[in-house]
Amino acid sequence: MAESDELIARCLERLRSNDSEVKVDAINKLQAEFAAGVQPTEIEEVIAALKTTLRIPNQHVTTASLSAIAALFPVLIPESEEGAVNSHDATVLRHALSAFLSAGGILDRLGDN
């Protein structure tokens, strides 16, 4: 699991680059980690980074971001045997929804031509 955390941290660092291709590559690697079921330990940083990438006026970065966000939501709330959601998980989900659904988020980007 530490290896996945290191990869996610490196990807978050690469998202600070000015090069769009570097950002797309980092986002695609994040998406692959989320699709594999890896839950990031620094979830707030991941949410903030992906929210920022949604606002970049580059269609390739935006499209990659939307795909990564779609892969992120299933790993935000880990499955429990009882099916109950604890208060921390609910807070993380609330934070993610408010970050991505606010102005400049997913809904605005889906309406872009």
Short mmCIF file of C-alpha atoms in Angstrom, two decimals:
data_model
loop_
_atom_site.label_atom_id
_atom_site.label_comp_id
_atom_site.label_asym_id
_atom_site.label_seq_id
_atom_site.Cartn_x
_atom_site.Cartn_y
_atom_site.Cartn_z
CA MET A 1 0.00 0.00 0.00
CA ALA A 2 2.90 2.37 0.67
CA GLU A 3 3.97 1.99 -2.95
CA SER A 4 0.55 3.20 -4.11
CA ASP A 5 0.70 6.13 -1.68
CA GLU A 6 4.10 7.12 -3.08
CA LEU A 7 2.79 6.91 -6.66
CA ILE A 8 -0.21 9.06 -5.77
CA ALA A 9 2.06 11.61 -4.06
CA ARG A 10 4.29 11.75 -7.16
CA CYS A 11 1.25 12.21 -9.39
CA LEU A 12 -0.03 15.04 -7.19
CA GLU A 13 3.38 16.69 -7.47
CA ARG A 14 3.33 16.32 -11.27
CA LEU A 15 -0.07 18.03 -11.40
CA ARG A 16 1.70 21.25 -10.38
CA SER A 17 3.58 21.22 -13.69
CA ASN A 18 2.80 23.77 -16.38
CA ASP A 19 2.97 21.09 -19.09
CA SER A 20 -0.47 19.75 -20.02
CA GLU A 21 0.92 16.40 -21.19
CA VAL A 22 2.56 15.85 -17.81
CA LYS A 23 -0.74 16.65 -16.10
CA VAL A 24 -2.70 14.27 -18.32
CA ASP A 25 -0.19 11.49 -17.65
CA ALA A 26 -0.39 12.07 -13.88
CA ILE A 27 -4.20 12.14 -13.96
CA ASN A 28 -4.30 8.91 -15.98
CA LYS A 29 -2.03 7.23 -13.42
CA LEU A 30 -4.29 8.44 -10.61
CA GLN A 31 -7.29 7.05 -12.47
CA ALA A 32 -5.58 3.68 -12.83
CA GLU A 33 -4.87 3.59 -9.09
CA PHE A 34 -8.47 4.45 -8.24
CA ALA A 35 -9.78 1.88 -10.72
CA ALA A 36 -7.59 -0.72 -9.00
CA GLY A 37 -9.38 0.08 -5.75
CA VAL A 38 -6.59 2.05 -4.08
CA GLN A 39 -7.95 4.54 -1.58
CA PRO A 40 -5.58 7.50 -1.23
CA THR A 41 -4.54 8.40 2.30
CA GLU A 42 -4.33 12.10 1.43
CA ILE A 43 -7.85 12.25 -0.02
CA GLU A 44 -8.29 15.99 0.60
CA GLU A 45 -5.16 16.74 -1.46
CA VAL A 46 -6.41 14.50 -4.28
CA ILE A 47 -9.80 16.21 -4.29
CA ALA A 48 -8.21 19.67 -4.31
CA ALA A 49 -5.81 18.73 -7.12
CA LEU A 50 -8.53 17.25 -9.31
CA LYS A 51 -10.79 20.23 -8.65
CA THR A 52 -7.99 22.51 -9.85
CA THR A 53 -7.46 20.47 -13.01
CA LEU A 54 -11.13 20.86 -13.91
CA ARG A 55 -10.60 24.60 -14.22
CA ILE A 56 -7.70 24.33 -16.66
CA PRO A 57 -8.80 25.50 -20.12
CA ASN A 58 -7.29 22.47 -21.85
CA GLN A 59 -9.78 19.89 -23.09
CA HIS A 60 -7.33 16.97 -22.70
CA VAL A 61 -6.68 17.80 -19.04
CA THR A 62 -10.38 18.34 -18.35
CA THR A 63 -11.40 15.05 -19.99
CA ALA A 64 -8.75 13.12 -18.07
CA SER A 65 -9.89 14.81 -14.85
CA LEU A 66 -13.51 13.83 -15.39
CA SER A 67 -12.46 10.21 -15.95
CA ALA A 68 -10.30 10.19 -12.82
CA ILE A 69 -13.11 11.69 -10.74
CA ALA A 70 -15.48 8.98 -11.97
CA ALA A 71 -12.94 6.35 -10.83
CA LEU A 72 -12.35 8.14 -7.49
CA PHE A 73 -15.92 8.10 -6.16
CA PRO A 74 -16.20 4.31 -5.72
CA VAL A 75 -13.06 4.29 -3.52
CA LEU A 76 -14.04 7.29 -1.40
CA ILE A 77 -16.26 5.16 0.81
CA PRO A 78 -14.71 1.79 1.66
CA GLU A 79 -17.13 -1.12 1.84
CA SER A 80 -17.96 -2.31 5.32
CA GLU A 81 -19.46 -5.64 6.23
CA GLU A 82 -22.36 -3.98 8.02
CA GLY A 83 -23.07 -1.65 5.10
CA ALA A 84 -22.96 1.36 7.41
CA VAL A 85 -21.06 4.55 6.61
CA ASN A 86 -19.08 6.11 9.45
CA SER A 87 -19.04 9.86 10.06
CA HIS A 88 -15.54 10.34 8.59
CA ASP A 89 -16.54 8.67 5.32
CA ALA A 90 -19.67 10.81 5.13
CA THR A 91 -17.58 13.94 5.67
CA VAL A 92 -15.15 12.94 2.90
CA LEU A 93 -18.03 12.24 0.52
CA ARG A 94 -19.66 15.58 1.38
CA HIS A 95 -16.34 17.37 0.79
CA ALA A 96 -15.87 15.67 -2.59
CA LEU A 97 -19.39 16.41 -3.74
CA SER A 98 -19.21 20.06 -2.76
CA ALA A 99 -15.78 20.43 -4.41
CA PHE A 100 -16.74 18.86 -7.70
CA LEU A 101 -20.34 20.05 -8.01
CA SER A 102 -19.71 23.70 -7.14
CA ALA A 103 -19.32 26.45 -9.74
CA GLY A 104 -16.51 25.63 -12.15
CA GLY A 105 -16.79 21.94 -11.38
CA ILE A 106 -18.12 18.91 -13.23
CA LEU A 107 -21.48 20.33 -14.23
CA ASP A 108 -19.89 23.38 -15.85
CA ARG A 109 -17.36 21.23 -17.72
CA LEU A 110 -19.96 18.82 -19.01
CA GLY A 111 -21.74 21.76 -20.63
CA ASP A 112 -18.60 22.98 -22.44
CA ASN A 113 -18.45 22.50 -26.19
#
